[in-house]
Structure formats: C-alpha cells, structure tokens
N, CA and C atoms as an extended XYZ file, in Angstrom:
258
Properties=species:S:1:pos:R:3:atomname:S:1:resname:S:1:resid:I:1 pbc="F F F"
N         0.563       31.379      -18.831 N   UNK     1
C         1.055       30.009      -18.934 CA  UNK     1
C         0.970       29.340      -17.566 C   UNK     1
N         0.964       28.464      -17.540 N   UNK     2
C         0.021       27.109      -16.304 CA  UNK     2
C         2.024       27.000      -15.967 C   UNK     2
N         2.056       27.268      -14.385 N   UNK     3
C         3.330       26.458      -13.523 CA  UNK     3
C         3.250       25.440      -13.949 C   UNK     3
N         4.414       24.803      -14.360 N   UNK     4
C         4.579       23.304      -14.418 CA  UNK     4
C         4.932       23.095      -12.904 C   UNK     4
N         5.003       22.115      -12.605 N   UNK     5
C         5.592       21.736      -11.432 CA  UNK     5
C         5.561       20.004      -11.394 C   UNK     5
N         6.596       18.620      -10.443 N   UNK     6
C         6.481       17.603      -10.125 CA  UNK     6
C         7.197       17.502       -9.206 C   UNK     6
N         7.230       16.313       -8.818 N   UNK     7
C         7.356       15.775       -7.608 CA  UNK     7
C         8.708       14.584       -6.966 C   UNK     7
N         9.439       14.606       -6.479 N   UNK     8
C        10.475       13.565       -6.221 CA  UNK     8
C        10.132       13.347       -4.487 C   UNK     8
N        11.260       12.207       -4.641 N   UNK     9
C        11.512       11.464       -3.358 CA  UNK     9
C        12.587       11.966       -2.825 C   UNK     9
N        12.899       12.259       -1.718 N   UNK    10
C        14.289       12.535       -0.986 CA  UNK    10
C        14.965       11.109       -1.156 C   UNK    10
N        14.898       10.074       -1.112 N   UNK    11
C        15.782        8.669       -1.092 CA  UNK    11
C        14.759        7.600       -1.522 C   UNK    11
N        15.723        7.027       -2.246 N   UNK    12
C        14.841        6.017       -3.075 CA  UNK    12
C        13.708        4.928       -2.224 C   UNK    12
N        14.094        4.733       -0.578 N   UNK    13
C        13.819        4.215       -0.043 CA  UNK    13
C        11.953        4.821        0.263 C   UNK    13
N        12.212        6.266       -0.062 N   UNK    14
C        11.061        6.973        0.363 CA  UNK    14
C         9.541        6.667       -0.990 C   UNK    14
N        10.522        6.286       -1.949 N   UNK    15
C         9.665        6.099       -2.926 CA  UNK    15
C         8.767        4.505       -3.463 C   UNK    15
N        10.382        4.027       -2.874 N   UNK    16
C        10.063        2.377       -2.706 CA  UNK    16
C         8.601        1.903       -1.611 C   UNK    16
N         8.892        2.803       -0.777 N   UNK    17
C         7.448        3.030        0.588 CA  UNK    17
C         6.109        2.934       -0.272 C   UNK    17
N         6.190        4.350       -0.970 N   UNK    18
C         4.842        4.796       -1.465 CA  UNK    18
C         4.667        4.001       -2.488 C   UNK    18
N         5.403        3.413       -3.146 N   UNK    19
C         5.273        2.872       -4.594 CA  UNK    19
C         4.427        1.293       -4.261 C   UNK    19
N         5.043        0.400       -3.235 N   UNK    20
C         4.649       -0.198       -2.168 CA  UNK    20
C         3.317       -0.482       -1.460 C   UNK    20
N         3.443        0.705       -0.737 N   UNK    21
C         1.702        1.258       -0.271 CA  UNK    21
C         0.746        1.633       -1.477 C   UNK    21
N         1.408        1.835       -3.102 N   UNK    22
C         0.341        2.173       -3.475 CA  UNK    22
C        -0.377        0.989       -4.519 C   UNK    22
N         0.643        0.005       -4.627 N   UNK    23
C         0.469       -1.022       -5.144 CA  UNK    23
C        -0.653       -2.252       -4.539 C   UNK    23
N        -0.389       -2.060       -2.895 N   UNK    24
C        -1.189       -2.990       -2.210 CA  UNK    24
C        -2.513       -2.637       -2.212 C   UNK    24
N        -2.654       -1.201       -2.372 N   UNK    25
C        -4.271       -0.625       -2.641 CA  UNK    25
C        -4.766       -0.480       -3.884 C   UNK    25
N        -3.649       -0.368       -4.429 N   UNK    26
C        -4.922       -0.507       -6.301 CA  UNK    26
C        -4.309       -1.313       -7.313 C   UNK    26
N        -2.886       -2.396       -6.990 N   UNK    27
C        -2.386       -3.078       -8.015 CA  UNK    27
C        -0.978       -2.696       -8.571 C   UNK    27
N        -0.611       -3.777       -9.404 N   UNK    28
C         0.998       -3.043       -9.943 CA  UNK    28
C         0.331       -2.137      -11.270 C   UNK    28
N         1.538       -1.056      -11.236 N   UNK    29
C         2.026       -0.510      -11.999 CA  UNK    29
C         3.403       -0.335      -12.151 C   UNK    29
N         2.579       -0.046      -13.872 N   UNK    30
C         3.509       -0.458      -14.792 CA  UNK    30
C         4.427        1.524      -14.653 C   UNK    30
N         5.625        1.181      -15.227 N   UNK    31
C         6.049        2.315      -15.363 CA  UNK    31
C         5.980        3.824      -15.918 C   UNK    31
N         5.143        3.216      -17.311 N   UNK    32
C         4.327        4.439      -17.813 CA  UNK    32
C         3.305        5.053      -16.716 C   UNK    32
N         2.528        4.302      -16.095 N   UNK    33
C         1.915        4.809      -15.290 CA  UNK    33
C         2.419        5.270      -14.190 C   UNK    33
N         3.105        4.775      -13.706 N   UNK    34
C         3.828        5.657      -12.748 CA  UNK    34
C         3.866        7.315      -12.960 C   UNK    34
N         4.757        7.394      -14.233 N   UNK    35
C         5.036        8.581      -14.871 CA  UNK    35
C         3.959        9.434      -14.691 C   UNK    35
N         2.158        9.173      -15.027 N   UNK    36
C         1.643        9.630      -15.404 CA  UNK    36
C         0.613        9.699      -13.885 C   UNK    36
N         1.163        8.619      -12.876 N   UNK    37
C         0.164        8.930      -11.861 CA  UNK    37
C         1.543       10.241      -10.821 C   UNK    37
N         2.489       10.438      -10.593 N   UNK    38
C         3.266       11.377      -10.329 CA  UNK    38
C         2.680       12.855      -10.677 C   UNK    38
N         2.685       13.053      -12.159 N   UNK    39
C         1.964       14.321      -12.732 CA  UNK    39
C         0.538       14.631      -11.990 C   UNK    39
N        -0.515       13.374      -11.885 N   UNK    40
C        -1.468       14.010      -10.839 CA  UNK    40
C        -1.597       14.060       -9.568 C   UNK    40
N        -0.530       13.592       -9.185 N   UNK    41
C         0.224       13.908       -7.706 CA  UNK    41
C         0.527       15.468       -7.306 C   UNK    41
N         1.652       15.751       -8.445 N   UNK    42
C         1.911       16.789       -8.431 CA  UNK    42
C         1.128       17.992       -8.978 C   UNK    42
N         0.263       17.871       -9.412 N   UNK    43
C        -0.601       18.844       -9.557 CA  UNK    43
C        -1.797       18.396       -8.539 C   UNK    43
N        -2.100       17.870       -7.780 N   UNK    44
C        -3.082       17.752       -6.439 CA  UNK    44
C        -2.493       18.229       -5.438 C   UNK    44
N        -1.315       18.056       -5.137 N   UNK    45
C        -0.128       18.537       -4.401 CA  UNK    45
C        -0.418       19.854       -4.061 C   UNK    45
N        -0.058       20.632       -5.323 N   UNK    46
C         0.242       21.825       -5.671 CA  UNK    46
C        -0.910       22.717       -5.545 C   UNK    46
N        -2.216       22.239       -6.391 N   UNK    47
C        -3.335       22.784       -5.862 CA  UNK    47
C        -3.180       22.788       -4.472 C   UNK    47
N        -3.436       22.222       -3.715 N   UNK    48
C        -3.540       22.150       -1.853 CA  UNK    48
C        -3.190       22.801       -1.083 C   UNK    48
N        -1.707       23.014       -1.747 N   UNK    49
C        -0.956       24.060       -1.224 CA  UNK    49
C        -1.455       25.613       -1.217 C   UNK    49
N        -1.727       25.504       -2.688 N   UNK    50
C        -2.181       26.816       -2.989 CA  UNK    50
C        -3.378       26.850       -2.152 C   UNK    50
N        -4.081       26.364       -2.152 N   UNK    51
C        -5.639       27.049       -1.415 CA  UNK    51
C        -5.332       26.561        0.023 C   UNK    51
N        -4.126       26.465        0.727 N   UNK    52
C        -3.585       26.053        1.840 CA  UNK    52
C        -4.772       25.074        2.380 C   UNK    52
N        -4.982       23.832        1.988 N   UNK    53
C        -5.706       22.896        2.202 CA  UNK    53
C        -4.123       22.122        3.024 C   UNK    53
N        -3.373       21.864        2.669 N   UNK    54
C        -2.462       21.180        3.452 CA  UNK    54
C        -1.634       22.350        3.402 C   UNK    54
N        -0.582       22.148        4.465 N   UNK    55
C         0.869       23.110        4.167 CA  UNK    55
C         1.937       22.276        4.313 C   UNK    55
N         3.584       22.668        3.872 N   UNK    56
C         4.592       22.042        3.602 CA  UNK    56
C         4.838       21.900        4.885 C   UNK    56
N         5.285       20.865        5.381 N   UNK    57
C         5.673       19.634        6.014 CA  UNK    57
C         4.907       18.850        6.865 C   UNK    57
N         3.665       18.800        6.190 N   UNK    58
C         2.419       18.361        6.300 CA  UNK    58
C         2.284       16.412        6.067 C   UNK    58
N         1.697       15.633        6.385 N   UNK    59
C         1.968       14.496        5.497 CA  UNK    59
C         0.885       14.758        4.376 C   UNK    59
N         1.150       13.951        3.418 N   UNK    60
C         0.049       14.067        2.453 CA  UNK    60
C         0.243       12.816        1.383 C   UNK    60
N        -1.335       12.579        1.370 N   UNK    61
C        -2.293       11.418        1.066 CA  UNK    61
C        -2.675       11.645       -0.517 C   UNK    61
N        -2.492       10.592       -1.135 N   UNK    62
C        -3.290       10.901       -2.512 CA  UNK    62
C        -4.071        9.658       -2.840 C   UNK    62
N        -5.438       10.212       -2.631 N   UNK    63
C        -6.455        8.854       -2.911 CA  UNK    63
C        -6.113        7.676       -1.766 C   UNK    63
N        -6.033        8.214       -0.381 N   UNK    64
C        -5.979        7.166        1.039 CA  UNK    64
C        -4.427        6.870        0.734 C   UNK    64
N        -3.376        7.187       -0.149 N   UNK    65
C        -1.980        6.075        0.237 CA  UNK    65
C        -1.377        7.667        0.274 C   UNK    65
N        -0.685        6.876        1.646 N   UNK    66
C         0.946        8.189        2.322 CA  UNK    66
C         1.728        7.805        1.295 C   UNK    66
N         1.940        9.720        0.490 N   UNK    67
C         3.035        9.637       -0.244 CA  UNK    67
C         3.899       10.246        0.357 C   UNK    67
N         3.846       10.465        1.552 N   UNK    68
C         5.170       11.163        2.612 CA  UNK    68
C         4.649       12.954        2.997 C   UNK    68
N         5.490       13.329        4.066 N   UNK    69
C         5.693       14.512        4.477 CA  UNK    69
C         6.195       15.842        3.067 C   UNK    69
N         5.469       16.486        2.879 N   UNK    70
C         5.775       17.491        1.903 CA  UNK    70
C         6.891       18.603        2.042 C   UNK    70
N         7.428       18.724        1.296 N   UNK    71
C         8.642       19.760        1.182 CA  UNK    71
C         8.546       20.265       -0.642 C   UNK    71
N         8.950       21.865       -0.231 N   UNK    72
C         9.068       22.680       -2.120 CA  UNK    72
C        10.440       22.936       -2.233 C   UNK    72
N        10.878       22.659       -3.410 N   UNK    73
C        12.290       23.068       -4.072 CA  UNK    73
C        11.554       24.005       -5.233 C   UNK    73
N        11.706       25.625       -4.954 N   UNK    74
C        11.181       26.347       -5.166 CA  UNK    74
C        11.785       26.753       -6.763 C   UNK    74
N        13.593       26.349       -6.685 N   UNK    75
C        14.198       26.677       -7.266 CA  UNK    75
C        13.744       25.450       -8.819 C   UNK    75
N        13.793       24.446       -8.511 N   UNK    76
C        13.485       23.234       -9.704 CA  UNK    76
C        11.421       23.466       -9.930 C   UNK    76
N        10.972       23.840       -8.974 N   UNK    77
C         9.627       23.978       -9.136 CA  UNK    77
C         9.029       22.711       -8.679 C   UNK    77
N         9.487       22.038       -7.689 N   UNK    78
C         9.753       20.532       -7.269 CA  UNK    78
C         9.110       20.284       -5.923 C   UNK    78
N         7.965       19.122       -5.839 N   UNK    79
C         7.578       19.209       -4.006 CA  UNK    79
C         8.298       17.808       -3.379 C   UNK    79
N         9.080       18.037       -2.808 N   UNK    80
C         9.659       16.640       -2.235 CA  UNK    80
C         8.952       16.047       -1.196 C   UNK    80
N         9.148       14.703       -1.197 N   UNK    81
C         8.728       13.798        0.257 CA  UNK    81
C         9.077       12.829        0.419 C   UNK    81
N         8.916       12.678        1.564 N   UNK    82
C         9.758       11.588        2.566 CA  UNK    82
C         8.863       10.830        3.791 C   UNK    82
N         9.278        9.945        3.871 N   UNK    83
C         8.042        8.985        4.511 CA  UNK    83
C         8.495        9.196        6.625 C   UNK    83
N         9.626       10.104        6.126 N   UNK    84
C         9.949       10.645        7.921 CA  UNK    84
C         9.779       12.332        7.423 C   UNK    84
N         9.624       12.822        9.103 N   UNK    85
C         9.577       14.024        8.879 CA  UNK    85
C        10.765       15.220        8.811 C   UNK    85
N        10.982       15.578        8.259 N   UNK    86
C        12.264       16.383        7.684 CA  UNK    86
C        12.737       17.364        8.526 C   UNK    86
C-alpha cells in the first residue's frame, strides 16, 4: 500500500504567503483546487525527500513558487512549512 502523506502550514500567515505567490504566477484558485494542488505538493515533496533531491529544512519550490522551508511530522505523516526558517 502507497504512504499517504500531505502537507500543512505552521501559521496561517505561512500559507497566506504561498497561496499569494502562487496566485500571482498562475492565477486564482478556487478552493477545490487548492485541495487538489496540495496533494501534488505533497507527493513531489515526498518523492524528493526520498531520493534526497532536497532534505528537511531545505526551502522548497513547486513549479518556481516558495512554498516555504520543509519540516516532517512523522507521527501525522505530515511535511510542514514555513516561509522562515525553523
């Protein structure tokens, strides 16, 4: 069976950033999408990690926009970030 795994913000402020930055580069989204661009976040994320292409507390980029400095909550299966470094 395939890890699930996703992704949060340490403070809403961190998300408001990326959500922000990611709007000015490809447009609004709508909330469904959100939902559904997160999931390939978090599984690009996660790949990266694994083939240590980036490591945790790394910043990291998805498609040119900073979605913040990376952190794992190993316990929820969760990669956090934050637009400072932790």
């Amino acid at each position: 069976m395939a890890e699930q795994v996703d992704i949060d913000f340490y403070q809403e402020k961190d998300e408001a950033a990326f959500l922000e930055a990611w709007e000015a580069a490809y447009g609004p989204i709508s909330n469904e999408e959100i939902d559904e661009l997160y999931k390939k976040i978090a599984l690009d994320i996660h790949e990266k990690v694994q083939n240590e292409t980036i490591k945790l507390g790394d910043s990291y980029r998805y498609k040119e926009v900073l979605v913040g400095y990376c952190d794992y909550n190993s316990f929820n299966q969760l990669y956090l970030f934050s637009q400072t470094k932790k």
